[in-house]
mmCIF file of C-alpha atoms and ligand atoms in Angstrom:
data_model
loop_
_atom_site.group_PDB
_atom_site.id
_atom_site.type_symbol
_atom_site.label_atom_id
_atom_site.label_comp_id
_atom_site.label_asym_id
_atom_site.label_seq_id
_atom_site.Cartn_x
_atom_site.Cartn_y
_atom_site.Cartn_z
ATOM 1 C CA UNK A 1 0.000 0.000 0.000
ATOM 2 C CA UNK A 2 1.718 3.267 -0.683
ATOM 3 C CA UNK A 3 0.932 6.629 -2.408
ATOM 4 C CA UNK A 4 3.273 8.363 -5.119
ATOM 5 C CA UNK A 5 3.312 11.896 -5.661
ATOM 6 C CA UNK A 6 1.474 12.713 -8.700
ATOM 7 C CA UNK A 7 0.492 16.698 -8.507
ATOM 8 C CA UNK A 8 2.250 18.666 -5.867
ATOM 9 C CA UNK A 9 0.189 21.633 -3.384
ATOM 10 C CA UNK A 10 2.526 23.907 -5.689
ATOM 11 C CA UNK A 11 1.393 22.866 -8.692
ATOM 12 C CA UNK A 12 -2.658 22.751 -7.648
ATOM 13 C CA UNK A 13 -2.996 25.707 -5.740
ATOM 14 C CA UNK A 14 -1.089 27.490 -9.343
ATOM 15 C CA UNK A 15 -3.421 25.622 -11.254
ATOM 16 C CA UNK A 16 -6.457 26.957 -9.633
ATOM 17 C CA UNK A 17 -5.286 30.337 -9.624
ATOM 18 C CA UNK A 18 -5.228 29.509 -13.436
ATOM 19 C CA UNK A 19 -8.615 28.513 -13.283
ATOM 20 C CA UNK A 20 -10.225 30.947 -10.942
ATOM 21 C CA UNK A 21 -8.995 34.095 -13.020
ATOM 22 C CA UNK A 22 -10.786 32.196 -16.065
ATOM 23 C CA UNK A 23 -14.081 32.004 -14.269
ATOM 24 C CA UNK A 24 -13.971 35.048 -12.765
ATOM 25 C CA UNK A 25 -13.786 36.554 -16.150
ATOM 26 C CA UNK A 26 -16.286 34.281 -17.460
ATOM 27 C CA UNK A 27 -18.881 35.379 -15.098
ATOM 28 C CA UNK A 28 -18.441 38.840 -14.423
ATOM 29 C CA UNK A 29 -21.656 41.176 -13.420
ATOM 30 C CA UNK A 30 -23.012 37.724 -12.135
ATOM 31 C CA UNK A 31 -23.063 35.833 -9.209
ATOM 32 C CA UNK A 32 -22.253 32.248 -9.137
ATOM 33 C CA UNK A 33 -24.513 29.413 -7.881
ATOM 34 C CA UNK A 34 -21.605 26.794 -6.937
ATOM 35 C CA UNK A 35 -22.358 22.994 -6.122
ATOM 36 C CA UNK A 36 -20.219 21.377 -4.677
ATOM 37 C CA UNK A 37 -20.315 17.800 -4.532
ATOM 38 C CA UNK A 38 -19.707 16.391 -1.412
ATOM 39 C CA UNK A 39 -17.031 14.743 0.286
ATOM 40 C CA UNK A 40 -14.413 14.431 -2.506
ATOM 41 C CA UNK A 41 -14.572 18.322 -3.374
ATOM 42 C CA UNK A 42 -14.448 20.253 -0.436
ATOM 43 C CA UNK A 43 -10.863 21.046 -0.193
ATOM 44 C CA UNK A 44 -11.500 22.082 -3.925
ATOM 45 C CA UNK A 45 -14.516 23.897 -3.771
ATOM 46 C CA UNK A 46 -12.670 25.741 -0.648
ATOM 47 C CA UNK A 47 -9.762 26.742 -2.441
ATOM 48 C CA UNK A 48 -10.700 27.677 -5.521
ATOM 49 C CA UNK A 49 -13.977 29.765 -4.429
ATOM 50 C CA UNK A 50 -12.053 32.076 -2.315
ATOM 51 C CA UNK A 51 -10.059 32.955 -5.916
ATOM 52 C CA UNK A 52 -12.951 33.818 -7.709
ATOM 53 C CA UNK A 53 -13.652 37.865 -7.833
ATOM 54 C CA UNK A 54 -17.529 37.520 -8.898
ATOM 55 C CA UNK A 55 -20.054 36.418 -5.711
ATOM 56 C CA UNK A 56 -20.302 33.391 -5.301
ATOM 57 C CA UNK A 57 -23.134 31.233 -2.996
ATOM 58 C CA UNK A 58 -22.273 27.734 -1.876
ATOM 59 C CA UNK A 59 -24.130 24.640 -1.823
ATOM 60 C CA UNK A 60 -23.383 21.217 -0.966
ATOM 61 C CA UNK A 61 -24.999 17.919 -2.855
ATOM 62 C CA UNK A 62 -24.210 14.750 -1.783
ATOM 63 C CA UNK A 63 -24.726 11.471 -4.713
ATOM 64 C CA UNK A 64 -24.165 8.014 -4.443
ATOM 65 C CA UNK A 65 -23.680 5.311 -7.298
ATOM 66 C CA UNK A 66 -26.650 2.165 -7.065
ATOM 67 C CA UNK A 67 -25.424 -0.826 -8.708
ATOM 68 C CA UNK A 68 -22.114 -0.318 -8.390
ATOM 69 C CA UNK A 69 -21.136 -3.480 -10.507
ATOM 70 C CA UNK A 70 -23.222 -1.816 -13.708
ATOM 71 C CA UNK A 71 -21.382 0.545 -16.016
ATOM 72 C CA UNK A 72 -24.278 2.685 -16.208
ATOM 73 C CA UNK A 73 -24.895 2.801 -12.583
ATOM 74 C CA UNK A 74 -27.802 4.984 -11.202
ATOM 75 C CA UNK A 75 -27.061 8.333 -9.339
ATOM 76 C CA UNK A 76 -29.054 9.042 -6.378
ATOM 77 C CA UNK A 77 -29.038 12.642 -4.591
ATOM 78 C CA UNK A 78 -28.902 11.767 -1.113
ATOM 79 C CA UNK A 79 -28.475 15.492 0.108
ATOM 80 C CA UNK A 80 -29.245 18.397 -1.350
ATOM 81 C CA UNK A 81 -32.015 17.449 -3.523
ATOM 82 C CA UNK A 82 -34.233 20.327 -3.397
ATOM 83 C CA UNK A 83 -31.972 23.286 -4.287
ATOM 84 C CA UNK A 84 -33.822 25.857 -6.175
ATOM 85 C CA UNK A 85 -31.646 26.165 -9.132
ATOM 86 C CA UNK A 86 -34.329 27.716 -11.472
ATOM 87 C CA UNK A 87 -32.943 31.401 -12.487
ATOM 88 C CA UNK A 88 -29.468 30.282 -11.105
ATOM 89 C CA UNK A 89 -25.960 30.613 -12.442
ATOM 90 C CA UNK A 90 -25.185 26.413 -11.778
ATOM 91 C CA UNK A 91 -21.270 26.060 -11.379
ATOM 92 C CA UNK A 92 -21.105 22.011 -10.100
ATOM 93 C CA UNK A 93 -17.856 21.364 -8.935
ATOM 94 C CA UNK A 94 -16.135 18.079 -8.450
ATOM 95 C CA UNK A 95 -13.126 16.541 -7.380
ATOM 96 C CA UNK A 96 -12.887 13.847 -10.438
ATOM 97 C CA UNK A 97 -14.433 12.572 -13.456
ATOM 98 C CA UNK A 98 -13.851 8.893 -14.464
ATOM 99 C CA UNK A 99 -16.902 7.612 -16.210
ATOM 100 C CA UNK A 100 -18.880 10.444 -16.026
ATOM 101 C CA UNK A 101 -21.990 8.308 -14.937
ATOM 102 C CA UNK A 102 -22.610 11.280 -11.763
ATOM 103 C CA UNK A 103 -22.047 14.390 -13.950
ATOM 104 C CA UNK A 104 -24.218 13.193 -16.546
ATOM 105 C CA UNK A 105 -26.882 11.942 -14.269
ATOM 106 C CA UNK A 106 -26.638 15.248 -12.214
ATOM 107 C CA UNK A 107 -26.203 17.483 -15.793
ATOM 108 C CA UNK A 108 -29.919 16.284 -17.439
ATOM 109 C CA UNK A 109 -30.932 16.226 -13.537
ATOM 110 C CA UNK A 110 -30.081 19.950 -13.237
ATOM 111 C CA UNK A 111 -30.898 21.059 -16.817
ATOM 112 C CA UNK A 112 -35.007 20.113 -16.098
ATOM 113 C CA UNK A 113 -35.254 23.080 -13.367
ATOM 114 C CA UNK A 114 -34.542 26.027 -15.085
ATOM 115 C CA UNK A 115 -30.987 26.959 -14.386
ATOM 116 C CA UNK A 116 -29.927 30.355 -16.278
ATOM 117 C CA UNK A 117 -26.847 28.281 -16.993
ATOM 118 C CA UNK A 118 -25.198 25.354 -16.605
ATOM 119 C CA UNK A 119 -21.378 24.335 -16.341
ATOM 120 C CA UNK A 120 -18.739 21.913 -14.616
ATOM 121 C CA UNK A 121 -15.695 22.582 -12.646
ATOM 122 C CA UNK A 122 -13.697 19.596 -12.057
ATOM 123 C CA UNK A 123 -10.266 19.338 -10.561
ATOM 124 C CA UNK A 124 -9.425 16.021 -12.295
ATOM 125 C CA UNK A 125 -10.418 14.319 -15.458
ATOM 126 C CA UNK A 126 -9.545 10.858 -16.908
ATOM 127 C CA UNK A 127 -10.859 10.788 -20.531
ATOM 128 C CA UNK A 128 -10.084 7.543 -21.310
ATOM 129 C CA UNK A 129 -12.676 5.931 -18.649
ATOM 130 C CA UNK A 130 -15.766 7.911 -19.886
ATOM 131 C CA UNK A 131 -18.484 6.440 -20.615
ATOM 132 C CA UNK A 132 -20.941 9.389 -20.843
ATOM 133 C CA UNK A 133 -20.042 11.985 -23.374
ATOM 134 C CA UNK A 134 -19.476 14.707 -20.490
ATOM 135 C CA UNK A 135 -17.174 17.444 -21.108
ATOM 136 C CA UNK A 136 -16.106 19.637 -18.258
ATOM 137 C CA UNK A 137 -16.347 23.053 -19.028
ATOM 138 C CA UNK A 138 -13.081 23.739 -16.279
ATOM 139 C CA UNK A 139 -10.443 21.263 -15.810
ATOM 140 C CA UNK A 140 -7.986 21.457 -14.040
ATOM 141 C CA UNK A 141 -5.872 18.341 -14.955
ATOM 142 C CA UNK A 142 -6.074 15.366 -17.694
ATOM 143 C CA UNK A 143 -5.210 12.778 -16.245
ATOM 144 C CA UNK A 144 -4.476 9.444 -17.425
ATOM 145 C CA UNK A 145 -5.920 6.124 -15.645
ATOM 146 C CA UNK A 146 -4.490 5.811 -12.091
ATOM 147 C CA UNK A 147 -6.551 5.607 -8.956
ATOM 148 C CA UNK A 148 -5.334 8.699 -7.018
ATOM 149 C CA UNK A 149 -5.894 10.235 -3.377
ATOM 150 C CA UNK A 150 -5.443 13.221 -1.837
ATOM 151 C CA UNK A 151 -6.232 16.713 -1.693
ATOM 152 C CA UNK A 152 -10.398 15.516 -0.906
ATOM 153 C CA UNK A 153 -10.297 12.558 -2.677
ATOM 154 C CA UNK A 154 -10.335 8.686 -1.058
ATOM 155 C CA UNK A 155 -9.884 5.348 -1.320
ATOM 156 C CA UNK A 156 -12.062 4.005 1.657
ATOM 157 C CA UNK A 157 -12.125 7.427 3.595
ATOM 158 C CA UNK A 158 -8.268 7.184 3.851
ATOM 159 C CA UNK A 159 -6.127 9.613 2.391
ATOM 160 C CA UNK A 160 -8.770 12.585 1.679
ATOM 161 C CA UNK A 161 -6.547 15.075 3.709
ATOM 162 C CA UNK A 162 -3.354 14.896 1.906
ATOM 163 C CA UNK A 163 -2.499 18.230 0.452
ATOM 164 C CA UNK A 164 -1.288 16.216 -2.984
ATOM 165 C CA UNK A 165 -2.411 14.767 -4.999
ATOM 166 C CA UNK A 166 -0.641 10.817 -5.260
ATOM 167 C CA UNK A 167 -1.237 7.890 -7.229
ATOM 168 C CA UNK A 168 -2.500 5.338 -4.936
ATOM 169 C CA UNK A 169 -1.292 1.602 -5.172
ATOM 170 C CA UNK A 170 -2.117 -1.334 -3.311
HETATM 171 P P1 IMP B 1 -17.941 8.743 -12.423
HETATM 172 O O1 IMP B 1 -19.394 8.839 -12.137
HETATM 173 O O2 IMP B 1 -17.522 7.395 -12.921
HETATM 174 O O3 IMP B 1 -17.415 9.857 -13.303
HETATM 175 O O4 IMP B 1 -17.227 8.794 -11.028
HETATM 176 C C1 IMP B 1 -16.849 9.929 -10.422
HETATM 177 C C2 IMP B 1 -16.594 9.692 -8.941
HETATM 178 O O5 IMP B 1 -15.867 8.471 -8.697
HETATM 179 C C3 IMP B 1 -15.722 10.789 -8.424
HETATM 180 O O6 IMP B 1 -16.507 11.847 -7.964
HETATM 181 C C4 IMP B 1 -14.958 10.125 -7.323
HETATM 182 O O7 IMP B 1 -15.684 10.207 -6.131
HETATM 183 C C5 IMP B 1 -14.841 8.688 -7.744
HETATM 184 N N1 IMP B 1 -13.523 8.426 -8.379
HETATM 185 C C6 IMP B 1 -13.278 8.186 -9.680
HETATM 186 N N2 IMP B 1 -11.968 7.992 -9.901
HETATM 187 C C7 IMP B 1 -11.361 8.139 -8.706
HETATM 188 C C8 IMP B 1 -9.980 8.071 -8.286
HETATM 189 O O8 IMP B 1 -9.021 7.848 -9.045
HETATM 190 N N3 IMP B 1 -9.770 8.288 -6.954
HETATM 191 C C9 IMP B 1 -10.752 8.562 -6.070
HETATM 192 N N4 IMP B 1 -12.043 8.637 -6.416
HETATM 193 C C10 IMP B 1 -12.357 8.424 -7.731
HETATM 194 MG MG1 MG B 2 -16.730 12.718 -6.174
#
């Protein structure tokens, strides 16, 4: 069992400088709606909301994958549900996208209630997984297929509090 160093604190908290001056711009004169989906993305959705300029309101949704043997496992919204989105400037922000089964789920989810708009923030993406055709609108690293940990995300609840991000091996 051991974890490799795969993106440093450095290089992420650059990155989402990066990223936050590129959203800021993008939504100037508005106010973001930001959902952040919970537990993998806090540390994101922490950092990278206190470098955006424009106001921003924070919301927490927490999803869980039925049939977890299934490609095209369901999405369920355990928390956070009944956010009234309609009107809203929808920023969803996660931690990683592998198949994109929970992004596309929560994408035609969202895009019944009326959002203004509609876009995705995620920290991580691993293309070659997908099975969806989801395209985040802000990445902040391609990656290619490892399992990785760190920096909010897990592998069992262990690891989520490393400020890295490392590739995780058994
Ligand atoms: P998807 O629905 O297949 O796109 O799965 C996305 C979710 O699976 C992410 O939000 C993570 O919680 C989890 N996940 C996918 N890949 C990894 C990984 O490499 N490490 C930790 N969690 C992952
Ligand atoms: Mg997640």
């Amino acid at each position: 069992m051991a974890v490799e160093e795969m993106i440093s604190h450095d290089a992420i908290a650059k990155r989402i400088g990066e990223l936050a001056a590129r959203i800021s711009d993008d939504y100037a004169g508005k106010e973001i709606f930001a959902v952040c989906i919970l537990k993998g993305s806090v540390y994101f959705t922490a950092d990278i909301t206190r470098r955006i300029s424009v106001p921003c309101k924070l919301n927490f949704i927490k999803v869980s994958s039925y049939d977890g043997t299934q490609t095209t496992g369901r999405v369920n919204i355990d928390y956070g549900s009944e956010l009234d989105i309609s009107g809203r400037d929808v920023l969803i922000i996660e931690d990683i996208i592998d198949t994109g089964t929970t992004l596309g789920f929560l994408k035609s989810f969202y895009a019944g209630k009326s959002p203004a708009s509609l876009k995705i923030l995620t920290l991580l993406d691993k293309p070659s997984r997908r099975l969806t055709d989801i395209t985040p609108d802000y990445c902040g690293f391609v990656i290619e297929d490892k399992f990785v940990v760190g920096y909010g995300m897990d592998c069992n609840e262990k690891y989520r509090n490393l400020d890295y991000i490392g590739i995780y091996s058994e």
